XYZ file of C-alpha atoms in Angstrom:
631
model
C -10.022 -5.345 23.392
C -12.283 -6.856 26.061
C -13.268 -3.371 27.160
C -15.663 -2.391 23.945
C -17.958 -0.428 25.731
C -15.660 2.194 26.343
C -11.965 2.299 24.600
C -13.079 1.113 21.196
C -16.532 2.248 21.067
C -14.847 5.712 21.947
C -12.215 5.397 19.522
C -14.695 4.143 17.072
C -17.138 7.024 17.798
C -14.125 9.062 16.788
C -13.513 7.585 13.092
C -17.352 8.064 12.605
C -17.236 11.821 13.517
C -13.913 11.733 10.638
C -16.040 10.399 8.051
C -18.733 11.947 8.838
C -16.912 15.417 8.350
C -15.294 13.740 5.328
C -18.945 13.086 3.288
C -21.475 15.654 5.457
C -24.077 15.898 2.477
C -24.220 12.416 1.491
C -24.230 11.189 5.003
C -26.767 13.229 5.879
C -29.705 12.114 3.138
C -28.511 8.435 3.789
C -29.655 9.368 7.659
C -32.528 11.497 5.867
C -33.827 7.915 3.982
C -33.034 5.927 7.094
C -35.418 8.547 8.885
C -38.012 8.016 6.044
C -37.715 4.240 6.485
C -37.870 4.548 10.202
C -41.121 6.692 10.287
C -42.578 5.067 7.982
C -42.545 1.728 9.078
C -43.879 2.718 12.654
C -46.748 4.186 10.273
C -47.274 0.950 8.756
C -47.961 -0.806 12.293
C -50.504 2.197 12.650
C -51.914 1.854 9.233
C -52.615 -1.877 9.740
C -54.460 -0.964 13.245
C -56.619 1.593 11.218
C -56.904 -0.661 8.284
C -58.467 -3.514 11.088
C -60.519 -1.671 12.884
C -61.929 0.475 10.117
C -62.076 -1.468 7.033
C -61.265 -5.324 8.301
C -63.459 -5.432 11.186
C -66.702 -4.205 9.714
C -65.988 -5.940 6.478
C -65.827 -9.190 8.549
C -68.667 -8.229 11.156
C -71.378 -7.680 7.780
C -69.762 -10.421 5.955
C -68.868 -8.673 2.694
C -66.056 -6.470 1.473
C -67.226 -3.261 -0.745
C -65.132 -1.972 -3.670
C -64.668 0.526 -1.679
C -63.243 -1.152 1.270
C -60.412 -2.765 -1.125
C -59.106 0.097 -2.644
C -59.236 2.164 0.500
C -56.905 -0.847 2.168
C -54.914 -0.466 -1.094
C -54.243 2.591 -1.707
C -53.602 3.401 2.087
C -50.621 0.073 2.173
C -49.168 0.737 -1.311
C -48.663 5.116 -0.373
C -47.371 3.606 3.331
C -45.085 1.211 0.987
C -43.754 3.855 -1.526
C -42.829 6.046 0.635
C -40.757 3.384 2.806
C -39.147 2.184 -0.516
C -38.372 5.784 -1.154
C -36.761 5.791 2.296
C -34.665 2.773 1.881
C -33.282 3.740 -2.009
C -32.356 6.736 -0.616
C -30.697 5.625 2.527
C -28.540 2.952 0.298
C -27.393 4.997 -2.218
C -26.461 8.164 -0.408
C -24.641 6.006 2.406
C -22.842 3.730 -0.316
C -21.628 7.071 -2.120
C -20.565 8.028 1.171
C -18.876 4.864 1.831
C -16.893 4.379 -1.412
C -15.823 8.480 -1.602
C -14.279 8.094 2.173
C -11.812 4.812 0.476
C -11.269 6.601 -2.489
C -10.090 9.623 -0.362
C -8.288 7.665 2.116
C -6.604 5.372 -0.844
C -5.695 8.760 -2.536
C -4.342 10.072 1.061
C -2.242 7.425 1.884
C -0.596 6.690 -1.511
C 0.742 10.444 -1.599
C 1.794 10.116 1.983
C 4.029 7.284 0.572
C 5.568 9.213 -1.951
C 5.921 12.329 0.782
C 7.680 10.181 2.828
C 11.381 9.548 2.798
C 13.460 6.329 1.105
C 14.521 5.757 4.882
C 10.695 5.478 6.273
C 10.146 3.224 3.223
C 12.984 0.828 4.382
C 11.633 -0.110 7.658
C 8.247 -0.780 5.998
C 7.620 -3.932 3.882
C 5.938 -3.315 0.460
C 3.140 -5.828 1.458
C 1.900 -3.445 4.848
C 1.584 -0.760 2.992
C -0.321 -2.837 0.006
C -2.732 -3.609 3.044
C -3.001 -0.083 4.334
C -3.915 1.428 1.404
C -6.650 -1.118 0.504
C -7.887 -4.079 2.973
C -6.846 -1.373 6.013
C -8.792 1.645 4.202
C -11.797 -0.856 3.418
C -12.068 -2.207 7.062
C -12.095 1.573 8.619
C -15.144 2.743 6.429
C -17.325 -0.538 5.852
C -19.067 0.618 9.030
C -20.618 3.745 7.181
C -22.775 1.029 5.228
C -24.602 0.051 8.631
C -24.556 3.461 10.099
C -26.978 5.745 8.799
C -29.316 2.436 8.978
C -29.088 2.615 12.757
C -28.592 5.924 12.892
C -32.364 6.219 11.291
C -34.191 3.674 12.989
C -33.361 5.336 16.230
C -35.976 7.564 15.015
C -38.602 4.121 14.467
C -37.309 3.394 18.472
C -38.712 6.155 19.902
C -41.717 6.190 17.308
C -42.622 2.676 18.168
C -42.068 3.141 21.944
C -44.493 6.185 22.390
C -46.943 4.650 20.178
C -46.938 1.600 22.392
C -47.019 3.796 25.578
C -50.370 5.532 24.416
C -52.212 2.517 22.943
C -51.564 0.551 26.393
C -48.598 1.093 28.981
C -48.961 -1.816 30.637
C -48.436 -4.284 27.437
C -45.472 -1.486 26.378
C -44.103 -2.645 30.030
C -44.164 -6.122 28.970
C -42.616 -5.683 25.344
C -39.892 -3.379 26.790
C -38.265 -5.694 29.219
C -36.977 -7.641 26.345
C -34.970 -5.090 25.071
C -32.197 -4.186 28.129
C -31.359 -8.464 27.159
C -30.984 -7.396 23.994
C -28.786 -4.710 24.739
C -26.855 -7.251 27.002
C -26.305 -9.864 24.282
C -25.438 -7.278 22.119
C -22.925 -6.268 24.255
C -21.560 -9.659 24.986
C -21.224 -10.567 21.417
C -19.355 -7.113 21.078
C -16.874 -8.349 23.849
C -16.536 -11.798 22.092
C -15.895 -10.684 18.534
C -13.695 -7.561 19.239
C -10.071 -9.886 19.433
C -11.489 -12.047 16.740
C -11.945 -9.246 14.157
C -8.996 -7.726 14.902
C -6.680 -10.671 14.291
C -8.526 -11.544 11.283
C -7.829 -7.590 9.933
C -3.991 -8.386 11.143
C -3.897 -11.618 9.205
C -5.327 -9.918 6.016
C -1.985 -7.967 5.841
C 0.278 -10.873 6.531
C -1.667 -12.635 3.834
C -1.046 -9.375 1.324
C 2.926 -8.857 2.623
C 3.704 -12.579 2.081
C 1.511 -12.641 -1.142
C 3.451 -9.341 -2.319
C 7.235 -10.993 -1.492
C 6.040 -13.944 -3.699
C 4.673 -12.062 -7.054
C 8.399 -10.149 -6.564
C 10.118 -12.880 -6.055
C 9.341 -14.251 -8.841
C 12.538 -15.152 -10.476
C 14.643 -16.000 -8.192
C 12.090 -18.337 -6.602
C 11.802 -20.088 -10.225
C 15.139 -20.020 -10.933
C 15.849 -21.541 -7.816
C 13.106 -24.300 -7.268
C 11.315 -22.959 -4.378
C 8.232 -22.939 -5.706
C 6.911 -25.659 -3.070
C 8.325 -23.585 0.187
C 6.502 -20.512 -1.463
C 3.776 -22.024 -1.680
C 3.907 -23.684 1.563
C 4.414 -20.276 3.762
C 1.543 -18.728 1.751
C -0.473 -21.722 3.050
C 0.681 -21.290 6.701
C -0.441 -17.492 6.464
C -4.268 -18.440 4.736
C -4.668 -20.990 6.479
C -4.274 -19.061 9.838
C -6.773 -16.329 8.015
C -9.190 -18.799 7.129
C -9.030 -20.487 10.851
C -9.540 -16.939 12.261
C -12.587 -15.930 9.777
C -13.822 -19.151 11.282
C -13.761 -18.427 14.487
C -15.565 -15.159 13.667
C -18.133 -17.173 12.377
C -18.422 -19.481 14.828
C -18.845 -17.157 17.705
C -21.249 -15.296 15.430
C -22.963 -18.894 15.139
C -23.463 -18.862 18.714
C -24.994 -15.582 19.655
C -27.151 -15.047 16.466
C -29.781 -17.052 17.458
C -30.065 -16.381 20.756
C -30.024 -12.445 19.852
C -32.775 -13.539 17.366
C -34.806 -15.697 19.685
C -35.345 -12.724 22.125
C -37.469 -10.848 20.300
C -39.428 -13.642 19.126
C -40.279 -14.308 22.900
C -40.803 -10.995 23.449
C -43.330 -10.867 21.248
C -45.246 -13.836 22.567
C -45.400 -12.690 25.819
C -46.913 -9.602 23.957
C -49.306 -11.702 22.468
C -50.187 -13.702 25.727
C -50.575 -10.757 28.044
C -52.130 -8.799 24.782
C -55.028 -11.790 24.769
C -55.923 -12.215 28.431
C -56.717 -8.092 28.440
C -58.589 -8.431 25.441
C -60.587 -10.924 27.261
C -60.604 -8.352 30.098
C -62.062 -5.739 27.809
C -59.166 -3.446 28.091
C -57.845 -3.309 24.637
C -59.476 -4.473 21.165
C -58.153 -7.470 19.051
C -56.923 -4.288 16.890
C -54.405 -2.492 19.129
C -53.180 -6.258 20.523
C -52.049 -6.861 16.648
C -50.496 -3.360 16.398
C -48.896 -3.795 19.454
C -47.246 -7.427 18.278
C -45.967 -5.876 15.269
C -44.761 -2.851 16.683
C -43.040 -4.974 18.880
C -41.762 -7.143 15.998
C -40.358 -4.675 14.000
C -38.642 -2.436 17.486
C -36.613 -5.696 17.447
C -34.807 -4.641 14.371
C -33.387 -0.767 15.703
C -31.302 -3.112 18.010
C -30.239 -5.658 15.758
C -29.433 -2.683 13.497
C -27.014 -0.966 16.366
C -25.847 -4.234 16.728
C -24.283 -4.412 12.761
C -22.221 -1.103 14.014
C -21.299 -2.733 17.231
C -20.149 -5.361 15.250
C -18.048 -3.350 13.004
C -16.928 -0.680 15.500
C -13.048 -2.955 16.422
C -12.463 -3.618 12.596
C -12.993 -0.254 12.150
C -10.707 1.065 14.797
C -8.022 -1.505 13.983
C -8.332 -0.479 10.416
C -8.062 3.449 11.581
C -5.314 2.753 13.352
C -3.034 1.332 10.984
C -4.153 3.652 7.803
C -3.842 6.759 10.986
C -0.071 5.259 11.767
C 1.160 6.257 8.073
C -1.046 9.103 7.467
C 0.700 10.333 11.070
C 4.176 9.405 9.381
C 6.658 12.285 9.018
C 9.818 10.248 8.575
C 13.276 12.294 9.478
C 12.981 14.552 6.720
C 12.321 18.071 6.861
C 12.301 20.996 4.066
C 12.807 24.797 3.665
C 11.206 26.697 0.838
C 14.057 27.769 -0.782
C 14.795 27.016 -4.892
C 17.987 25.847 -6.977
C 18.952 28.089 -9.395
C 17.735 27.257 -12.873
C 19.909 27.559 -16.087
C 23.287 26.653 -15.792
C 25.506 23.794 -14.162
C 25.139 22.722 -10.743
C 27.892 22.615 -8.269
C 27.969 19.339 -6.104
C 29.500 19.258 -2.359
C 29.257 17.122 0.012
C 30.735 17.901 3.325
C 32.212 15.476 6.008
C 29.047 13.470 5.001
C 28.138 10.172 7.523
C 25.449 7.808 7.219
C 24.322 4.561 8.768
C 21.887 2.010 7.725
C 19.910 0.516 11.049
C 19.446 -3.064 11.547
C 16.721 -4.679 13.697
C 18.609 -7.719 16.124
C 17.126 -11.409 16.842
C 16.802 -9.313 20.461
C 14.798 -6.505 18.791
C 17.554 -4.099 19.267
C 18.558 -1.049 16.631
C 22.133 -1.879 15.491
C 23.400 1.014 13.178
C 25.623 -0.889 9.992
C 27.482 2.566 9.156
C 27.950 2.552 5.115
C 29.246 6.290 4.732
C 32.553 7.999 6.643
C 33.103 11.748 6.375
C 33.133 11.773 3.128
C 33.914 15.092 1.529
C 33.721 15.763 -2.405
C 33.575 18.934 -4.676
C 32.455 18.304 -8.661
C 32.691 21.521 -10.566
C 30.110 22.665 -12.740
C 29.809 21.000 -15.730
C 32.613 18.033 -14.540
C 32.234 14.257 -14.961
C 33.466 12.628 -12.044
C 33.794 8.752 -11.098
C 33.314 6.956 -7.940
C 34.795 4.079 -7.741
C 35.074 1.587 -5.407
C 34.382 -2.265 -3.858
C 31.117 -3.682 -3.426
C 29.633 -2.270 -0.135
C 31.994 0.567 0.142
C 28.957 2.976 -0.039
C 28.832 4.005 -3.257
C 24.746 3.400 -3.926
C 24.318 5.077 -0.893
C 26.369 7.840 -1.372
C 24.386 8.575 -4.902
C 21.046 8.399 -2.782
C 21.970 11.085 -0.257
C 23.347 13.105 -2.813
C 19.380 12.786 -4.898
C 18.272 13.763 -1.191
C 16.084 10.362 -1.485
C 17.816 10.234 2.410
C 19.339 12.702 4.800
C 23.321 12.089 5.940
C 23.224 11.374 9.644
C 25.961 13.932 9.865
C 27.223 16.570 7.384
C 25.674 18.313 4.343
C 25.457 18.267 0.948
C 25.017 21.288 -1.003
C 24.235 22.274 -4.964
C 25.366 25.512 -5.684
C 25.790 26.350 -1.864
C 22.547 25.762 -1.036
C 21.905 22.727 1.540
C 19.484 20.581 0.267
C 17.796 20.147 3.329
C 16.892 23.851 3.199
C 15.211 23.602 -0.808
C 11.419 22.803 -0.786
C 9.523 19.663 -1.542
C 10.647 18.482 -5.002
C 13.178 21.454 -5.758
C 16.084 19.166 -5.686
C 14.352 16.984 -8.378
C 14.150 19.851 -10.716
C 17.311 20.183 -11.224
C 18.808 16.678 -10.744
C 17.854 13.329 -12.335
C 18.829 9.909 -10.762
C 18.983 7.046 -12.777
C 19.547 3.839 -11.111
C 21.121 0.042 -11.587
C 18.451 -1.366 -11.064
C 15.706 0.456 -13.543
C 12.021 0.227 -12.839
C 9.157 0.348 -15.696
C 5.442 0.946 -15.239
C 2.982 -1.051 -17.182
C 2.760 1.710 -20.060
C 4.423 2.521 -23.497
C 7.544 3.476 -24.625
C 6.399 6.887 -24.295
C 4.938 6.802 -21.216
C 7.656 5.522 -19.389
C 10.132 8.233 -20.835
C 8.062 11.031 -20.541
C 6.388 10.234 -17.074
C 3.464 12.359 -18.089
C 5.512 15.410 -18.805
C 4.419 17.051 -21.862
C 7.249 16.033 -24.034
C 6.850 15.758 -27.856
C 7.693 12.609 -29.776
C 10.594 14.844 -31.081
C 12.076 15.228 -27.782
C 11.951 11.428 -27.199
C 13.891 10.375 -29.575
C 16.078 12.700 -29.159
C 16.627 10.736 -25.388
C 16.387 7.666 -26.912
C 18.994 8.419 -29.614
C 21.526 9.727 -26.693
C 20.766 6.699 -24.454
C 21.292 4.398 -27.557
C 17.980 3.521 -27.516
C 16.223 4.799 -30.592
C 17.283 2.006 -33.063
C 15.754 -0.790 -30.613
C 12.757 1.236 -29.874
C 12.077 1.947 -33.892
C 11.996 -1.809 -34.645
C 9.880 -2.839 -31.782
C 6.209 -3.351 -33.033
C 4.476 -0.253 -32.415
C 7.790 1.636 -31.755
C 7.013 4.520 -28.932
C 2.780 3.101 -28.058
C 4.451 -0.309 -27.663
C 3.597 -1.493 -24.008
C 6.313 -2.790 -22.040
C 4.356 -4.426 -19.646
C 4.996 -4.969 -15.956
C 7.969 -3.853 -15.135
C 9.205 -3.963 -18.333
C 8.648 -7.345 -18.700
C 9.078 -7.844 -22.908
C 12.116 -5.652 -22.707
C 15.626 -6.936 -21.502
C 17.815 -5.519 -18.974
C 19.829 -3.131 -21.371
C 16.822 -2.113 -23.291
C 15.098 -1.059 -19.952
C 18.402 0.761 -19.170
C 18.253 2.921 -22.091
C 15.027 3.994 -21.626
C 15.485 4.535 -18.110
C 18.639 6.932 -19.498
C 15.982 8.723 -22.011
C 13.474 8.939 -18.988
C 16.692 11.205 -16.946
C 17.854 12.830 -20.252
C 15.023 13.958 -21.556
C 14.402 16.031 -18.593
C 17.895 18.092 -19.174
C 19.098 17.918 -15.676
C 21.679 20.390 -14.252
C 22.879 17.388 -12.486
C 22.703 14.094 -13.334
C 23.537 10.927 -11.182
C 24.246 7.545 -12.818
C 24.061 4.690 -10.436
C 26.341 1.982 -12.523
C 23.223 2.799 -14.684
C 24.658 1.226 -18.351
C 25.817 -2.133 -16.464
C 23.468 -4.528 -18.071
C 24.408 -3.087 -21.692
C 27.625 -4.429 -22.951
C 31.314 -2.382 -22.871
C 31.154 -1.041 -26.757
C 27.344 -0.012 -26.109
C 28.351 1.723 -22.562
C 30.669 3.232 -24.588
C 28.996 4.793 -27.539
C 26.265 5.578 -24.225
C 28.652 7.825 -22.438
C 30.369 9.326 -25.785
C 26.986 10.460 -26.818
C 25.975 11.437 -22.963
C 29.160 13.692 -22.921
C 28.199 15.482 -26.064
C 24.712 15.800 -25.411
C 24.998 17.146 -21.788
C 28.442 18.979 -21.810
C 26.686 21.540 -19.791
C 25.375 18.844 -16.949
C 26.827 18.145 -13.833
C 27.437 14.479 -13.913
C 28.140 12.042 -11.153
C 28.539 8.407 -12.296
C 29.134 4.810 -9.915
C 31.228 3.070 -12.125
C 32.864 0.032 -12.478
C 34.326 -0.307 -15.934
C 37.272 1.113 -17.018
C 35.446 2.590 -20.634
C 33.348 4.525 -17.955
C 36.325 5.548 -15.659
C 37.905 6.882 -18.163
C 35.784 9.548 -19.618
C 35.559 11.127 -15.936
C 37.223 14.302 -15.463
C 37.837 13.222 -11.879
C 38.008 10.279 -9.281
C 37.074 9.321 -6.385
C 37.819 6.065 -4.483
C 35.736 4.796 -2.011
C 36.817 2.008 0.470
C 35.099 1.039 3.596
C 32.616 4.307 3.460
C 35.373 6.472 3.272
C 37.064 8.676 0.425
C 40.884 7.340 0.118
C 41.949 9.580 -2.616
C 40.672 10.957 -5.360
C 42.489 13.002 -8.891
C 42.781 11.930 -12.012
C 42.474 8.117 -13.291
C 46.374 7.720 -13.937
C 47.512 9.686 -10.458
C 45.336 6.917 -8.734
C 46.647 4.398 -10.809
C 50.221 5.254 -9.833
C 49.770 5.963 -5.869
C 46.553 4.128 -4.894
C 46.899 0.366 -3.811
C 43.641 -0.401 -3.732
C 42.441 1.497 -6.624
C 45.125 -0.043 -8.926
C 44.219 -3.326 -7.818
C 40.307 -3.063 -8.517
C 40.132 -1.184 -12.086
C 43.035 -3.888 -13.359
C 41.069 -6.963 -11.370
C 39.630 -8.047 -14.721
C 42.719 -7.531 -17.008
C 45.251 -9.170 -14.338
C 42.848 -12.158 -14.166
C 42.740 -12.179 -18.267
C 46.566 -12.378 -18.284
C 46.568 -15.280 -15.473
C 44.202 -17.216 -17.716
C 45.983 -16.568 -20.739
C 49.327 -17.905 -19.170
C 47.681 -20.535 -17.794
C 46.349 -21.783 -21.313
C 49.669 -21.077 -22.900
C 51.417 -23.420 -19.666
C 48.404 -25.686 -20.466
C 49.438 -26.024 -24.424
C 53.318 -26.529 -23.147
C 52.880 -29.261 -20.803
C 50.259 -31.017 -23.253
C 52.948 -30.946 -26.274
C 55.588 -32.245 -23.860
C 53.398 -34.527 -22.595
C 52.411 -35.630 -25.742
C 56.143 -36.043 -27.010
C 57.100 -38.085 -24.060
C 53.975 -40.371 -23.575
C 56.363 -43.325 -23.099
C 58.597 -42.257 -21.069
C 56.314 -40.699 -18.223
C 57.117 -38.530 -15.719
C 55.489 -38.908 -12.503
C 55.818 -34.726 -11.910
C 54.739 -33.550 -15.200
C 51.538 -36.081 -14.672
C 50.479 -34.289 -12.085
C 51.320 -30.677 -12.989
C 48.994 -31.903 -16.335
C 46.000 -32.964 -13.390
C 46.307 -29.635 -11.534
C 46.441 -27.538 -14.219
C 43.183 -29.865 -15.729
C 41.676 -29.102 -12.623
């Protein structure tokens, strides 16, 4: 970053051309004010020299001051004042309006670039980076348009100020203007100074946000498991290395503020030094010395003012950059424009589909942890089918490709022939609904978070509810559908949030609907009743459920087992039962280990009544069968 004068002042000269395209009207009376200001304060130095020599002088020379005289200094300074305070309202509202409309736009731009892109982008991207890109990384690439038209404007008072100086004496405008290339210098070495400063401190923000972010959703399992103190502990390493880096912002700032400020001050008394031995000369008046000094004076601030953008110009950039890097994004995802058809039940394939999930190395390297096989499946229309399967065999991800949340690496999936790669933007969630283990609320009411802002009547949501065995919960709650459920659902519990998450996919009538173990915190009669009513109330819907309880398996038309990523057989429940291995053992894990504990209790009881009957005449074996089995 040590080379400001040309890479980042040229990429920052580029993000001020983007904003300024962004906000062209409001940028351009913020210059218009700054111009105002600018002019006008130049005419104040030439009002004062008027107001000296043609009120002050004489006033002083016949030792009295007319009425005349004071209002004629008054009214002259207070119209040279209004119309400078004119200048600078202007210049601060219209660039502040400017300002805040180029975040909002940005904030707005890269939020719907996250929902454009793809589940898979969205994986390699912690939740905390893009917290930071869409706020403290927005904010950092437009705080420079608060400075700008400022120095923009006074550009106008530089050139002003230098010609006036020029005419009222050259040689004295010589003087003055040999201070300004060290200003320019200073500037420019303060530039080179701050440039890797700022930019780590913008770097550290996010760290600060992504670490900050992991915390807040943490938050259980880091109470429930005590580390409360090594939370708190790596959010202290991360401020701590923001605060030492604001620091050192402000220390180098420390060092070349004053001697940027001093310069002008010595400037202007070698002004007044050189301005008082040609006085004494008899070149210029005691009038034109003064309105030299403050023109000289006030030059000093253009500078300081270009300075402020200088200073801003590398947090801008490194801002740009990183809210440019998602706004650039296209993921791996690419559409067609073509539509599902509407109105009946969907047909589901999926053909010799493959997917892999990549994983970064200590070494850096892409390692590819494949979760999905060739897998090939056909669900009728209107068919119920089951997958099935171990944890980690790919059954999550196989319900994600299938939503088109991610693309298969190889193979196709297809809805009533129709890839889904080829369907536009959001056709695929027109006619399927995905509703997921792991449910998600928004901070909003009942209502809300069924309806999603879809103009649904209250008729129609308890109609969901009711199917998703939800309505008698939701009725009893305080203000039954405008009851807020608060962050993330936080006053409901994990089956109650399931239900509604069930209304929020029913309610929409889906041709195809997707069920992601999506009843597993309710308990087996409630699944039950769940699915009963699901079956009734969609017999027309395409359904495709993850399950793992048998009450689920068994109202499936069809299933399919997945082991290792890869389909091992599918049919019926009882033809797997009978000639699947691995099937048979999984759906009869929980009643084979019921049966073991039963017969263990019932040996238990056996060898305590013996054990009990023969307590003085001990057996050394049956003591410690009675330990083992205690154990």
């Amino acid at each position: 970053m040590n080379d400001l004068p040309s890479s980042t002042l040229r990429e920052g000269l580029s993000v001020i051309a983007r904003g300024i395209k962004g906000q062209p009207r409001w940028f351009a009376l913020a210059v218009l004010g700054s111009v105002i200001y600018g002019v006008m304060t130049v005419m104040t130095a030439w009002t004062i020299g008027w107001v000296v020599e043609h009120e002050i002088a004489p006033a002083i020379a016949a030792g009295t001051v007319t009425p005349q005289q004071l209002w004629t200094i008054g009214g002259v300074l207070a119209l040279v004042v209004l119309v400078t305070v004119t200048g600078v309202i202007g210049r601060r509202l219209a660039g502040g309006v400017a300002m805040f409309n180029l975040g909002a736009m940005y904030r707005r731009q890269v939020t719907r670039q996250y929902l454009r892109l793809p589940l898979s982008w969205h994986h390699k991207h912690p939740s905390g980076q893009l917290l930071s890109n869409a706020n403290a990384d927005v904010e950092a690439t437009w705080n420079i348009f608060a400075p700008l038209p400022m120095a923009l404007g006074v550009i106008v008072m530089l050139v002003f100020g230098i010609v006036q100086m020029v005419i009222i004496d050259p040689w004295l405008a010589v003087v003055g203007l040999t201070v300004f290339p060290l200003l320019f210098l200073a500037n420019v070495a303060f530039q080179r100074a701050m440039s890797p400063k700022v930019t780590l401190a913008q770097q550290l923000r996010a760290d600060v946000s992504e670490v900050a972010h992991e915390s807040f959703e943490a938050a259980l399992i880091v109470k429930s498991l005590g580390r409360e103190d090594h939370e708190a502990e790596r959010f202290r390493e991360v401020t701590h290395a923001l605060r030492d880096a604001n620091i050192d912002v402000g220390r180098t700032r420390g060092r070349f503020d004053p001697a940027i400020e001093a310069i002008p001050t010595i400037g202007t008394l070698a002004v007044l030094f050189v301005g008082t031995l040609r006085v004494s000369s008899g070149y210029l008046t005691a009038a034109q010395v003064v309105q030299i000094a403050y023109l000289f004076s006030i030059l000093a601030f253009p500078v300081r003012a270009l300075g402020w953008v200088l200073a801003e110009l590398p947090r801008s950039v490194v801002g740009w950059k990183r809210v440019s890097a998602v706004l650039d994004a296209e993921g791996s995802m690419t559409y067609g424009d073509r539509d599902l058809p509407h109105g009946r039940s969907s047909r589901l394939q999926a053909e010799r589909v493959a997917y892999a999930y990549e994983v970064e190395s200590e070494s850096g390297e892409i390692d590819h942890n494949p979760a999905l096989v060739d897998v090939t499946l056909d669900v009728a229309p209107g068919a119920t089918v089951a997958v099935v399967g171990p944890t980690g065999s790919g059954k999550s991800t196989l319900a994600t490709i299938v939503m088109r949340l991610v693309d298969p690496d190889t193979g196709a999936v297809l809805v009533d022939g129709i890839d889904l790669r080829e369907v536009r933007r959001g056709g695929v969630s027109e006619v399927a609904a995905l509703v997921a283990q792991q449910t998600f609320m928004f901070d909003d009411t009942v209502r809300g978070n069924v309806t999603l802002g879809a103009p649904h009547d209250d008729e129609a949501v308890w109609r969901a509810l009711n199917v998703a065995q939800g309505a008698g919960f939701v009725d009893r709650l305080p203000e039954a559908l405008d009851t807020h459920v608060g962050e993330r659902g936080a006053s409901l519990s994990g089956g109650q949030r399931q239900r509604i998450a069930l209304a929020r996919a029913i309610i929409r009538e889906p041709q195809l609907l997707i069920l992601d173990d999506a009843t597993s915190a309710v308990d087996p009669s409630v699944e039950q009743a769940i699915l009963s009513r699901l079956r009734e109330a969609s017999s027309g819907t395409t359904v495709l459920v993850v399950a793992y309880r048998m009450a689920t398996i068994l109202l499936a038309d069809e299933v399919v087992y997945l082991e290792d990523g890869r389909v091992l057989d599918h049919g019926t429940h009882a033809q797997l039962l009978s000639r699947c291995a691995g099937y048979e053992r999984l759906v009869t894990a929980y009643a084979r280990e019921a049966a073991e504990r039963a017969a263990l209790a019932a040996e238990d009881d056996d060898i305590g009544a013996d054990f009990d009957d023969d307590y003085t005449d001990r057996d050394p074996r049956r003591e410690q069968q009675v330990e083992e089995v205690s154990r």
